[in-house]
PDB file of C-alpha atoms in Angstrom:
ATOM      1  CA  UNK V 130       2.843  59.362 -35.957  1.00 47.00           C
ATOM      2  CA  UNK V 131       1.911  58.735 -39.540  1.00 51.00           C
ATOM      3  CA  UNK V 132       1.212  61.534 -41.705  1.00 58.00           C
ATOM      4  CA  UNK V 133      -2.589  60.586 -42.817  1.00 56.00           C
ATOM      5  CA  UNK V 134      -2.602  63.064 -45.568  1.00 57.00           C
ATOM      6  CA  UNK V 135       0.924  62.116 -47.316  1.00 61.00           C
ATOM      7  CA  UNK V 136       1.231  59.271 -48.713  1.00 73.00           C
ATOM      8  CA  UNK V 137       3.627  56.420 -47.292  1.00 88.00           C
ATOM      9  CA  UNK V 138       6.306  56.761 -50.097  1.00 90.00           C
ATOM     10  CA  UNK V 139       6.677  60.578 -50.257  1.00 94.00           C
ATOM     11  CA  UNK V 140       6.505  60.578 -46.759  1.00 96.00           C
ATOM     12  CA  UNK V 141       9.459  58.498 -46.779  1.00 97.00           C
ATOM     13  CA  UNK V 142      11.243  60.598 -49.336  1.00 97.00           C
ATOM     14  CA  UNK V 143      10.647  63.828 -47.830  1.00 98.00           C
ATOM     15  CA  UNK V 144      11.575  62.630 -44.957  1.00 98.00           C
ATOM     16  CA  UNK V 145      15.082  61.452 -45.937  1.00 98.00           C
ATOM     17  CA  UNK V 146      15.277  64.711 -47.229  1.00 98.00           C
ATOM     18  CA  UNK V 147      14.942  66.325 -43.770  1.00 98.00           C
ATOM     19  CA  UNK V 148      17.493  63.235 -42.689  1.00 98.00           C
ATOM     20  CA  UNK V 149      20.131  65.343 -44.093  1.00 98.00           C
ATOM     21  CA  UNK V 150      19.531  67.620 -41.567  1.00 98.00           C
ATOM     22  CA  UNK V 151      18.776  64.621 -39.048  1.00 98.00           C
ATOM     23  CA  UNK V 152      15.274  65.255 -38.986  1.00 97.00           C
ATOM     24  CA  UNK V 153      12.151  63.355 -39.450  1.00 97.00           C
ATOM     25  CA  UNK V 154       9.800  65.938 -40.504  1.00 97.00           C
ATOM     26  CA  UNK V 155       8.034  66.060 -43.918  1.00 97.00           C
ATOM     27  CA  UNK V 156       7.468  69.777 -43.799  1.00 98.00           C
ATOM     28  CA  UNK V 157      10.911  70.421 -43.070  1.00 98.00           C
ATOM     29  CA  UNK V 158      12.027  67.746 -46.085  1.00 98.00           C
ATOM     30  CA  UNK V 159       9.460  69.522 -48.196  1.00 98.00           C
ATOM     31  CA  UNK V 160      11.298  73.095 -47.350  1.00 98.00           C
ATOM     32  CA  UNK V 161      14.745  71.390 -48.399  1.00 98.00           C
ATOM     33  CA  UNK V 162      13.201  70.161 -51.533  1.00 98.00           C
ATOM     34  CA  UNK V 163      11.950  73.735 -52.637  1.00 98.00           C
ATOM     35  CA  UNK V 164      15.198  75.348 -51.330  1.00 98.00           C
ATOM     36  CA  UNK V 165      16.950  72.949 -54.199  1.00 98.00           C
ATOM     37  CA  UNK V 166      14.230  73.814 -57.080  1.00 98.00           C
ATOM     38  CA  UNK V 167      15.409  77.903 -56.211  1.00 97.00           C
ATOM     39  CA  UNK V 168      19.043  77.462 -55.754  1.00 96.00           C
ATOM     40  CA  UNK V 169      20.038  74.802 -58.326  1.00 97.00           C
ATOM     41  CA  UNK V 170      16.987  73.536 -60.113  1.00 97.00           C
ATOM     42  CA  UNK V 171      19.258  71.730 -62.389  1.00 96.00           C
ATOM     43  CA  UNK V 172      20.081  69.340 -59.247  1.00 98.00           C
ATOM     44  CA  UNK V 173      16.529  68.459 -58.422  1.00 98.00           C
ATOM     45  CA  UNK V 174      16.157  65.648 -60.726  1.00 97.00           C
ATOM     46  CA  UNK V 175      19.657  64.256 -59.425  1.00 98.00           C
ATOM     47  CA  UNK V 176      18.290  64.564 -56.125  1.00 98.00           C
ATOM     48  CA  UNK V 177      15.298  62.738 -56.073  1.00 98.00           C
ATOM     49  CA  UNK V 178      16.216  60.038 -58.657  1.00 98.00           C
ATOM     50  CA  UNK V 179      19.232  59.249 -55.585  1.00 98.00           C
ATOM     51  CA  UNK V 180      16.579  59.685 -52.876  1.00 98.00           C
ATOM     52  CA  UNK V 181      13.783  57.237 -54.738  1.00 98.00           C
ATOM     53  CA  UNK V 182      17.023  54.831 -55.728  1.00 98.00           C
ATOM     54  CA  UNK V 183      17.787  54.781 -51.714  1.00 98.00           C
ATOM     55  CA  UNK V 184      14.234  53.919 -51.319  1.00 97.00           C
ATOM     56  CA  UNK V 185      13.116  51.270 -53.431  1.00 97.00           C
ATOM     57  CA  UNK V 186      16.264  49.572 -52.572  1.00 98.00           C
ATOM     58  CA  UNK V 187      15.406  49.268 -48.756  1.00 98.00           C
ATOM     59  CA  UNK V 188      11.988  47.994 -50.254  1.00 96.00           C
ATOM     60  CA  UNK V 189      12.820  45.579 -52.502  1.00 97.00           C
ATOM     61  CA  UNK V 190      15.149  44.241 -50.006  1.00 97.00           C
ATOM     62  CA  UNK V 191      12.806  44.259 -47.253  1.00 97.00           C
ATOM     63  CA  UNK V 192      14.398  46.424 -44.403  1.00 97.00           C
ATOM     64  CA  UNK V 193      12.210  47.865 -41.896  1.00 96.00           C
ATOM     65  CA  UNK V 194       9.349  49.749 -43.025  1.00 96.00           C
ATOM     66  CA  UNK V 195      10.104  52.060 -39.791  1.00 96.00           C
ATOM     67  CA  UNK V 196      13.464  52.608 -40.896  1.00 97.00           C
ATOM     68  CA  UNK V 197      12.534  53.557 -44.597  1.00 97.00           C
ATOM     69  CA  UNK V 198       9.737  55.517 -43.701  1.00 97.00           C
ATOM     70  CA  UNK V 199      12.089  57.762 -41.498  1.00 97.00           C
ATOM     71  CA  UNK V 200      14.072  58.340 -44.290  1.00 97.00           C
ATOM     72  CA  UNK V 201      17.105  56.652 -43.305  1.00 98.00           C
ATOM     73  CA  UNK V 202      17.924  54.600 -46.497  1.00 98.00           C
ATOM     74  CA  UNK V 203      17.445  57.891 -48.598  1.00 98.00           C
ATOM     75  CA  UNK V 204      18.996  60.704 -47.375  1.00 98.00           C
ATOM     76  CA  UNK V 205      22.744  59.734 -48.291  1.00 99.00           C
ATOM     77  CA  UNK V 206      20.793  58.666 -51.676  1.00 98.00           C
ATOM     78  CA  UNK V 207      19.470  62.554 -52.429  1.00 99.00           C
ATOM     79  CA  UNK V 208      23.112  63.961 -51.141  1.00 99.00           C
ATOM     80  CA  UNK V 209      24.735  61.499 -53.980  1.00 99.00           C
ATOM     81  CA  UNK V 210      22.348  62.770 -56.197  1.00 98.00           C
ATOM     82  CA  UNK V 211      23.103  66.514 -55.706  1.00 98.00           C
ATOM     83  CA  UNK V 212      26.749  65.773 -56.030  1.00 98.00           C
ATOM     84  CA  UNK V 213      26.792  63.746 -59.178  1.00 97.00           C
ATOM     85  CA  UNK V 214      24.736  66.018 -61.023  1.00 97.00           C
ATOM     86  CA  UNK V 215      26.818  69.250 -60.143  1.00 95.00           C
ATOM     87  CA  UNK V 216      30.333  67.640 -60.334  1.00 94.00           C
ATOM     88  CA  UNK V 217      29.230  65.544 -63.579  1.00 94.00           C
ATOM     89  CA  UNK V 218      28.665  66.601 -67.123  1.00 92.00           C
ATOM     90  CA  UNK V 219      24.573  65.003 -68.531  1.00 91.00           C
ATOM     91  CA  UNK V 220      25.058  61.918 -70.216  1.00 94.00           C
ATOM     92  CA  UNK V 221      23.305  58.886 -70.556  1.00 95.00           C
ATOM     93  CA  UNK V 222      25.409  57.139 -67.709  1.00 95.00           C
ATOM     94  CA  UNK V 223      24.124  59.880 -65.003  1.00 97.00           C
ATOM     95  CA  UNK V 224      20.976  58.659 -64.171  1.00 97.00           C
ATOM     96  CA  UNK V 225      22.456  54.961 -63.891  1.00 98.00           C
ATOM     97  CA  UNK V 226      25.629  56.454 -61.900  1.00 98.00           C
ATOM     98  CA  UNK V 227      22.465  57.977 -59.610  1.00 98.00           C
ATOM     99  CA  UNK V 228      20.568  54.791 -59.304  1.00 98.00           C
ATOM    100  CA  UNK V 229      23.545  52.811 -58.286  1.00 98.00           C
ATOM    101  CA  UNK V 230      24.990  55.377 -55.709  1.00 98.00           C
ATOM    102  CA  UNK V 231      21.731  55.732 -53.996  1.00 98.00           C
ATOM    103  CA  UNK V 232      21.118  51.939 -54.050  1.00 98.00           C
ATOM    104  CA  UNK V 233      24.375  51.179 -52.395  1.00 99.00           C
ATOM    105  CA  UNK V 234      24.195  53.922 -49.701  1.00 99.00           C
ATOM    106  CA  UNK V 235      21.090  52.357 -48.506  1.00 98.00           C
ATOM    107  CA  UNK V 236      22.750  48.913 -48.582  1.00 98.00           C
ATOM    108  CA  UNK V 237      25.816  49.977 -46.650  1.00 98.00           C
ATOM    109  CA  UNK V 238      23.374  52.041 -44.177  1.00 98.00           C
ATOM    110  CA  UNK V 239      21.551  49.202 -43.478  1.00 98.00           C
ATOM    111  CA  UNK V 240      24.918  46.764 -42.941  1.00 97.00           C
ATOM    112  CA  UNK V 241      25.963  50.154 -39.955  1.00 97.00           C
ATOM    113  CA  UNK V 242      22.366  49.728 -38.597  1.00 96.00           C
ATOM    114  CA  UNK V 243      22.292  45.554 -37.988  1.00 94.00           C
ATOM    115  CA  UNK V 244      25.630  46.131 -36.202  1.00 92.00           C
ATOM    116  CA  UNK V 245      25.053  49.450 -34.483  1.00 88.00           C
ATOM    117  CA  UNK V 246      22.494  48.762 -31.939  1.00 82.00           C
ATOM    118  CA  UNK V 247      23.389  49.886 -28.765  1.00 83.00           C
ATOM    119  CA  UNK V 248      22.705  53.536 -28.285  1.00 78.00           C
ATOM    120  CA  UNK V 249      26.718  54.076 -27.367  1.00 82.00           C
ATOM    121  CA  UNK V 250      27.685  53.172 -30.715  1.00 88.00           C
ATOM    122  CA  UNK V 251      28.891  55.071 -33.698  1.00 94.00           C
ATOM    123  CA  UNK V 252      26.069  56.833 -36.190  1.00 96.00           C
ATOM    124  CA  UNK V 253      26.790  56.447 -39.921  1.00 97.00           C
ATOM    125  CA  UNK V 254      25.496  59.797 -40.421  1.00 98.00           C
ATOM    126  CA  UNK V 255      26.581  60.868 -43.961  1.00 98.00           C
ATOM    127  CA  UNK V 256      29.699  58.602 -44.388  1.00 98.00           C
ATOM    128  CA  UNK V 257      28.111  56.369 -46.690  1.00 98.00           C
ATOM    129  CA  UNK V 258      28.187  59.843 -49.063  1.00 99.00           C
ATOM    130  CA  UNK V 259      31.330  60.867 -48.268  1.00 98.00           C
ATOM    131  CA  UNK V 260      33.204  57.256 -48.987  1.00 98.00           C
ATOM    132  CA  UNK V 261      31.206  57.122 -52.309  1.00 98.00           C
ATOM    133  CA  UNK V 262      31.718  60.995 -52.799  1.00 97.00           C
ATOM    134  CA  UNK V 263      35.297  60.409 -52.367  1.00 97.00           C
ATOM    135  CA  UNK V 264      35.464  57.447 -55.431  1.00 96.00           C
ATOM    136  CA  UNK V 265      33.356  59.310 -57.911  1.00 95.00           C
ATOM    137  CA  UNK V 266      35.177  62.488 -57.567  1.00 92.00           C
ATOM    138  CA  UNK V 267      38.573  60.903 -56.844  1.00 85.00           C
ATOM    139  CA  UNK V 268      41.592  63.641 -55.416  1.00 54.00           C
ATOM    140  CA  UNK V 269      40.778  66.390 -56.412  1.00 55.00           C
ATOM    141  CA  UNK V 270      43.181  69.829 -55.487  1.00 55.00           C
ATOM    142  CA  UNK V 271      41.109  72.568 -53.650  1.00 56.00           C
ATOM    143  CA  UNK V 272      39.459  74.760 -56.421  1.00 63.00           C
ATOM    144  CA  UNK V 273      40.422  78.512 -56.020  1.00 57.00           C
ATOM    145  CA  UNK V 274      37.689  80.647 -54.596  1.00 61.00           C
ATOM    146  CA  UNK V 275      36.762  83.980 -56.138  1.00 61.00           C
ATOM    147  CA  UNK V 276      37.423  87.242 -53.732  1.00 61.00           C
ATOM    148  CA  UNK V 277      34.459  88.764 -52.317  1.00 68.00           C
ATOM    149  CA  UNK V 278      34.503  91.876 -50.399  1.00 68.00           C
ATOM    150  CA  UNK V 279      32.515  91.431 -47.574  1.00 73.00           C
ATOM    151  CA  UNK V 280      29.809  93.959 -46.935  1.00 79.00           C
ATOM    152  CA  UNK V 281      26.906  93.969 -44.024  1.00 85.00           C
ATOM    153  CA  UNK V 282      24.363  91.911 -46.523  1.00 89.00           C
ATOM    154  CA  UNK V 283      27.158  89.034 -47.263  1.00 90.00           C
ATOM    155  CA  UNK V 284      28.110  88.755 -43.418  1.00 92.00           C
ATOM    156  CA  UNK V 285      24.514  88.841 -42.368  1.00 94.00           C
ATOM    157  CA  UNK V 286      23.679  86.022 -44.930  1.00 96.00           C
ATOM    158  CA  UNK V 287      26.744  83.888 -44.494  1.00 97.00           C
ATOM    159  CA  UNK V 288      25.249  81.709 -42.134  1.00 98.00           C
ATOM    160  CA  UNK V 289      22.601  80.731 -43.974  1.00 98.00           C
ATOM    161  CA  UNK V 290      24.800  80.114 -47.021  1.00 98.00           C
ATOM    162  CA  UNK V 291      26.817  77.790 -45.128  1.00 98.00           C
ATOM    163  CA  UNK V 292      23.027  76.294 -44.125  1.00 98.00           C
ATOM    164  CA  UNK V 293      22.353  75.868 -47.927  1.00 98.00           C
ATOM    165  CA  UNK V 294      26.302  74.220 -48.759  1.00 98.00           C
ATOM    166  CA  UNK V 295      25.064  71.362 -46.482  1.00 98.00           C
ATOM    167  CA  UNK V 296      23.004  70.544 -49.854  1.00 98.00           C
ATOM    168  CA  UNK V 297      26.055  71.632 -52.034  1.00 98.00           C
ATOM    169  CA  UNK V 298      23.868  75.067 -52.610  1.00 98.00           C
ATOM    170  CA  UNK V 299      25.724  78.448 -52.072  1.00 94.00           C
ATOM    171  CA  UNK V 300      22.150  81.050 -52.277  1.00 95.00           C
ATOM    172  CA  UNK V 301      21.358  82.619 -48.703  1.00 97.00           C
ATOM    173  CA  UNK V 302      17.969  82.374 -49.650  1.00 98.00           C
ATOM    174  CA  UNK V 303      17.996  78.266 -50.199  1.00 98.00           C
ATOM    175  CA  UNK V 304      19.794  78.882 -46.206  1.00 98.00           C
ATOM    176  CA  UNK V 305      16.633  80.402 -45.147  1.00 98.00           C
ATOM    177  CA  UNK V 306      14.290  77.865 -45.837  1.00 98.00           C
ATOM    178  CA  UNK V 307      16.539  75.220 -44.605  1.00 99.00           C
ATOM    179  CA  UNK V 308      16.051  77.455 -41.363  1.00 98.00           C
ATOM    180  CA  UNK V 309      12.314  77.839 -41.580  1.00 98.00           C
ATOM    181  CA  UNK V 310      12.352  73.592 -41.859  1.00 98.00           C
ATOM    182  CA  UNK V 311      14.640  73.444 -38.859  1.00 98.00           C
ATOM    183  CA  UNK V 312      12.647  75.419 -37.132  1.00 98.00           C
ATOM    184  CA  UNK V 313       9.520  73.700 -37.726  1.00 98.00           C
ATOM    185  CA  UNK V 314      11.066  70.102 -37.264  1.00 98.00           C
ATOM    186  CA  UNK V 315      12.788  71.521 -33.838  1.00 97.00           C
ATOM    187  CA  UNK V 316      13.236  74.828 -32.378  1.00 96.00           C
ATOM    188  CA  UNK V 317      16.682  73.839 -30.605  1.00 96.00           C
ATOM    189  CA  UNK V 318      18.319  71.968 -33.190  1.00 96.00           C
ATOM    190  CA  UNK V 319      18.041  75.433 -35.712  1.00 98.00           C
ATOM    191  CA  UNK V 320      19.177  77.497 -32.870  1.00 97.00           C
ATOM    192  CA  UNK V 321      22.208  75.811 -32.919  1.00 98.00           C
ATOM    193  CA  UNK V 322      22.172  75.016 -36.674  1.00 98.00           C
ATOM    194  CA  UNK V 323      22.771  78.479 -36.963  1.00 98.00           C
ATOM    195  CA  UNK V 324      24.984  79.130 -33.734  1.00 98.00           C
ATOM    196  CA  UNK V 325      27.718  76.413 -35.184  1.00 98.00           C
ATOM    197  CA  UNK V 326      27.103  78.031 -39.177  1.00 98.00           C
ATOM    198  CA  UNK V 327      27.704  81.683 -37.688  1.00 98.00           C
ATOM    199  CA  UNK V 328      30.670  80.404 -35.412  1.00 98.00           C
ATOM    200  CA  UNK V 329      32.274  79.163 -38.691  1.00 98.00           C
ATOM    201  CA  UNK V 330      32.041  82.230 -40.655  1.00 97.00           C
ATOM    202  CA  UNK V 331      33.599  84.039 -37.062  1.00 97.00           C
ATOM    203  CA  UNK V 332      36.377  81.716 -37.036  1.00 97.00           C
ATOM    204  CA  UNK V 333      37.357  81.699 -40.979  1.00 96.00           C
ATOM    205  CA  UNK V 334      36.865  85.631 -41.127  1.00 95.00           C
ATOM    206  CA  UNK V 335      39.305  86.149 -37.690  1.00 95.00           C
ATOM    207  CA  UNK V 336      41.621  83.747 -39.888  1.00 93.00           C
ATOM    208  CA  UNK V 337      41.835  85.517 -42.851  1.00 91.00           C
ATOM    209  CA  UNK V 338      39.677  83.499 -44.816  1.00 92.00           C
ATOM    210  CA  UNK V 339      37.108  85.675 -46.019  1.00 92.00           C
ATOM    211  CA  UNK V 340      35.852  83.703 -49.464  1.00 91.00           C
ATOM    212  CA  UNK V 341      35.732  80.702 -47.649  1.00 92.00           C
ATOM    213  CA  UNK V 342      33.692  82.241 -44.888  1.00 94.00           C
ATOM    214  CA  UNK V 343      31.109  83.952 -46.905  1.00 94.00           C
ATOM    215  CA  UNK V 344      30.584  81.637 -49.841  1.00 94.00           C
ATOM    216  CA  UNK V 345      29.643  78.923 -46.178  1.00 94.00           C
ATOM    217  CA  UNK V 346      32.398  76.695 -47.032  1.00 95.00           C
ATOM    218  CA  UNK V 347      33.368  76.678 -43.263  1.00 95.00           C
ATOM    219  CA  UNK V 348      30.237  76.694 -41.667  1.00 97.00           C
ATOM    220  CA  UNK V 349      28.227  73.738 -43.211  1.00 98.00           C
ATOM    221  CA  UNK V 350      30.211  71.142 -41.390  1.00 98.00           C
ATOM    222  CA  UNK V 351      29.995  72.889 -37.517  1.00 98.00           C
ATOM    223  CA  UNK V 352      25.996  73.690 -38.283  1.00 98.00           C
ATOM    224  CA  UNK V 353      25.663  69.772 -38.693  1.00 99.00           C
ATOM    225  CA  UNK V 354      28.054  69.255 -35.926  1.00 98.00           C
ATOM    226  CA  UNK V 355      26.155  71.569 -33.762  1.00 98.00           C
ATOM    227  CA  UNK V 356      22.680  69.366 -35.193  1.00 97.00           C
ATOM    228  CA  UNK V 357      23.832  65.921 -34.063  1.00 97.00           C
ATOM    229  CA  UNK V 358      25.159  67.314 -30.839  1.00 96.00           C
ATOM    230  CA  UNK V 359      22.971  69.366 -29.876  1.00 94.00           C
ATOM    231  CA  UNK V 360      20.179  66.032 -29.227  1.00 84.00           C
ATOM    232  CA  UNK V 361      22.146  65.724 -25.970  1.00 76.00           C
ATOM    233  CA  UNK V 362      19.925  67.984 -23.859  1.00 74.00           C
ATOM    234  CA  UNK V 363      21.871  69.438 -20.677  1.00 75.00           C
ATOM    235  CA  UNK V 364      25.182  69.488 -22.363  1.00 83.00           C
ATOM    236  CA  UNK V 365      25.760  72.293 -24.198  1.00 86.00           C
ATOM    237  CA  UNK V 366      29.239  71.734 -24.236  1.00 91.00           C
ATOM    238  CA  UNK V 367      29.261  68.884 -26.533  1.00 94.00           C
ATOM    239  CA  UNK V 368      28.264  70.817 -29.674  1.00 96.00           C
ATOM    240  CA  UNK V 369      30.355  73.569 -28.961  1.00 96.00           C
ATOM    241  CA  UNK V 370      32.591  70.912 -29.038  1.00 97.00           C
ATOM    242  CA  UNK V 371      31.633  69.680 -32.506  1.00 97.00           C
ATOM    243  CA  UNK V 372      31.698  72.400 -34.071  1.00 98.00           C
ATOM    244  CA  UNK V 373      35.725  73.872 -32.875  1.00 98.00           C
ATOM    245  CA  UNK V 374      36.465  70.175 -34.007  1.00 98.00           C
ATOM    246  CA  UNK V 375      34.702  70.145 -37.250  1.00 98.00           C
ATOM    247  CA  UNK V 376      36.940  73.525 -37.731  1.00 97.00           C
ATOM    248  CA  UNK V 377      40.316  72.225 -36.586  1.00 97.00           C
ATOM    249  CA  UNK V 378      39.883  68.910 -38.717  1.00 97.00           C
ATOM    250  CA  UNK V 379      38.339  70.674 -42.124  1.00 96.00           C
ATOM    251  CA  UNK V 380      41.498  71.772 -43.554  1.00 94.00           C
ATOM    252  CA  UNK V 381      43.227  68.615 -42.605  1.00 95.00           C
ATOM    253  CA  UNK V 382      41.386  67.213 -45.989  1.00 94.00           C
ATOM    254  CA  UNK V 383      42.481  70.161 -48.468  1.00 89.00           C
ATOM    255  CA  UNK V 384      46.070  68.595 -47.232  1.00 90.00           C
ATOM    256  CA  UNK V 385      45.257  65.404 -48.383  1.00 91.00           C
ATOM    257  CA  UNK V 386      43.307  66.746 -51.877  1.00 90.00           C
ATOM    258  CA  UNK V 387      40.254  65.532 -51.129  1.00 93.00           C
ATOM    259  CA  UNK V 388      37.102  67.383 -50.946  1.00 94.00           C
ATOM    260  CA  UNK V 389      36.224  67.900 -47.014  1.00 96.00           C
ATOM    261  CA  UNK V 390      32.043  67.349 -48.152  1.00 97.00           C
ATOM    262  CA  UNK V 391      30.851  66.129 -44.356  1.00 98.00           C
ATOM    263  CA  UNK V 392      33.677  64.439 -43.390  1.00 98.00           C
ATOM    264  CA  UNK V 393      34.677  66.839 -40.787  1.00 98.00           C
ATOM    265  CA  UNK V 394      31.545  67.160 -39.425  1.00 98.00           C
ATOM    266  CA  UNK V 395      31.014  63.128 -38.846  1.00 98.00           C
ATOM    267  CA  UNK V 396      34.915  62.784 -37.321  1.00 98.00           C
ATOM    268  CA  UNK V 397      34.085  65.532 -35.063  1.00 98.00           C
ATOM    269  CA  UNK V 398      30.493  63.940 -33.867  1.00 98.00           C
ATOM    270  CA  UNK V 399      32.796  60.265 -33.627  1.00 98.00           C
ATOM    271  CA  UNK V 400      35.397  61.640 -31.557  1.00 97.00           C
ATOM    272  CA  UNK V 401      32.639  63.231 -29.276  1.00 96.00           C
ATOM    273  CA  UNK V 402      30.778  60.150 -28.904  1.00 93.00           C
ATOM    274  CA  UNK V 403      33.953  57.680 -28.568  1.00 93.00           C
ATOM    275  CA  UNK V 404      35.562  60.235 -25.867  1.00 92.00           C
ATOM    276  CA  UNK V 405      32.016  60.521 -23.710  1.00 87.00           C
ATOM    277  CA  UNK V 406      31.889  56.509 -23.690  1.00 84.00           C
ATOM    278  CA  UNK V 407      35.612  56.575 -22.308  1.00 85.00           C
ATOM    279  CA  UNK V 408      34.838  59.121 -19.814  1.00 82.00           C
ATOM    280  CA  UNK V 409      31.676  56.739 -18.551  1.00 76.00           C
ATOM    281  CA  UNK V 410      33.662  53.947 -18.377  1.00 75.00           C
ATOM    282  CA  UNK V 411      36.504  55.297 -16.382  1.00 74.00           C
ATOM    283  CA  UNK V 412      34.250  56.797 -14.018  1.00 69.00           C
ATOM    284  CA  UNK V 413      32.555  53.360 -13.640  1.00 68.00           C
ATOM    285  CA  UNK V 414      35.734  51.754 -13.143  1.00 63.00           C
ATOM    286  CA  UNK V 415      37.374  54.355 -11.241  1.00 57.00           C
ATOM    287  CA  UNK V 416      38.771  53.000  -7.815  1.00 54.00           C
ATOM    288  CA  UNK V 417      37.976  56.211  -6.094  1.00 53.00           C
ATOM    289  CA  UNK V 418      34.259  55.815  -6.394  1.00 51.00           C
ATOM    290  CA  UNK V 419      32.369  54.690  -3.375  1.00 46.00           C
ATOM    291  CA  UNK V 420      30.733  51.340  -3.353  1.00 44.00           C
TER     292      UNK V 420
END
């Protein structure tokens, strides 16, 4: 239902926001916006300027206003936005770099949507950001991560950093809010928001990994996991599934020198979805089954 008392374009933008976090809730876009301003108010202007370029794209080229006002042609937009403006120095080309990112995420979004149209087939989710993430940054080897001793405050608060990394933020408090959002948007999908984020820190501590773990550099990618997966209702299984697979496949990328971003997390979700539709299929065609 419409929002009466927002109007249609920051609807639209707040809601791409929450996209991220594939939601369509204002509030909960609204909460991911203020998270930014406290963590890394130096990315808010990156962000929005990607999310508003994502936006007036799908309007001037006149995809559906459902689609745009659910935030789908914006959300890889605002994640372009955050990552050009932390991995990039200000200059006069940044806010054209932005506009052009954002732009062409919604363009390639809305090429995946026309041919995805059957509810079997493969979401984008965030790949238009991670293919365009991966030619602005280029290979780049695996930066080395400062030691932190962990202590009951950093293990308590690790999940919700790895919350806030989804938005290339590492404060526990910018976690939180994403949390309070979640929660508002959809009770379940925060529950296990934070079930894959905490099963990531588990799994990187109990591998020796303990910067990784706290700083949420292993735990953004199952919380997402755990977020698409966990709209399957009755299956509990498949997120748990995301999120082991988001694990196993993150440091397949550090091999490669290229930054993991959300990669991991959409492979994961694919191989979920691709193996499910196999498993229907053979069960249809099975010779066993009664007619």
């Amino acid at each position: 239902m419409p929002n009466q008392s927002c109007p249609d374009w920051a609807e639209a933008l707040l809601n791409g926001f929450s996209q991220i976090f594939l939601q369509r809730h204002p509030l909960c876009g609204l909460l991911c916006l203020l998270a930014i301003l406290i963590g890394a108010p130096g990315l808010l202007g990156g962000a929005l300027l990607g999310g508003v370029a994502g936006l007036l794209t799908a309007q001037r080229r006149g995809y559906p206003k459902a689609e745009r006002q659910a935030g789908l042609y914006s959300y890889n937009g605002v994640l372009l936005g955050l990552l050009i403006s932390q991995h990039f120095a200000w200059s006069a080309l940044l806010p054209p770099l932005i506009l052009a990112s954002g732009g062409l995420s919604a363009i390639l979004i809305r090429q995946w949507l026309k041919r995805a149209k059957h509810p079997d087939d493969l979401p984008a989710y965030t790949l238009p950001f991670v293919a365009l993430g991966w030619l602005l940054l280029g290979a780049s080897p695996a930066t080395a991560l400062v030691a932190i001793e962990p202590d009951t405050w950093t293990l308590l608060s690790a999940p919700f950093t790895g919350l806030a990394q989804i938005i290339l933020l590492d404060q526990p408090l910018a976690g939180l809010l994403i949390a309070l959002g979640l929660l508002l948007a959809n009770r379940r999908a925060a529950l296990w928001a934070l079930i894959g984020a905490s099963l990531g820190v588990l799994i990187a501590l109990l591998l020796g990994e303990p910067a990784s773990a706290l700083l949420g550099l292993n735990s953004y990618n199952p919380a997402l996991a755990a977020l698409a997966l966990s709209q399957q209702r009755r299956q509990p299984w498949l997120p748990l599934i995301g999120i082991l697979l988001s694990i196993i496949l993150t440091p397949g990328f550090a091999a490669l020198n290229l930054p993991a971003l959300t990669a991991p997390f959409i492979l994961a979700c694919w191989l979920v979805h691709a193996s499910r539709r196999l498993m229907q299929r053979a069960s249809v065609d099975s010779p066993f089954e009664s007619p």
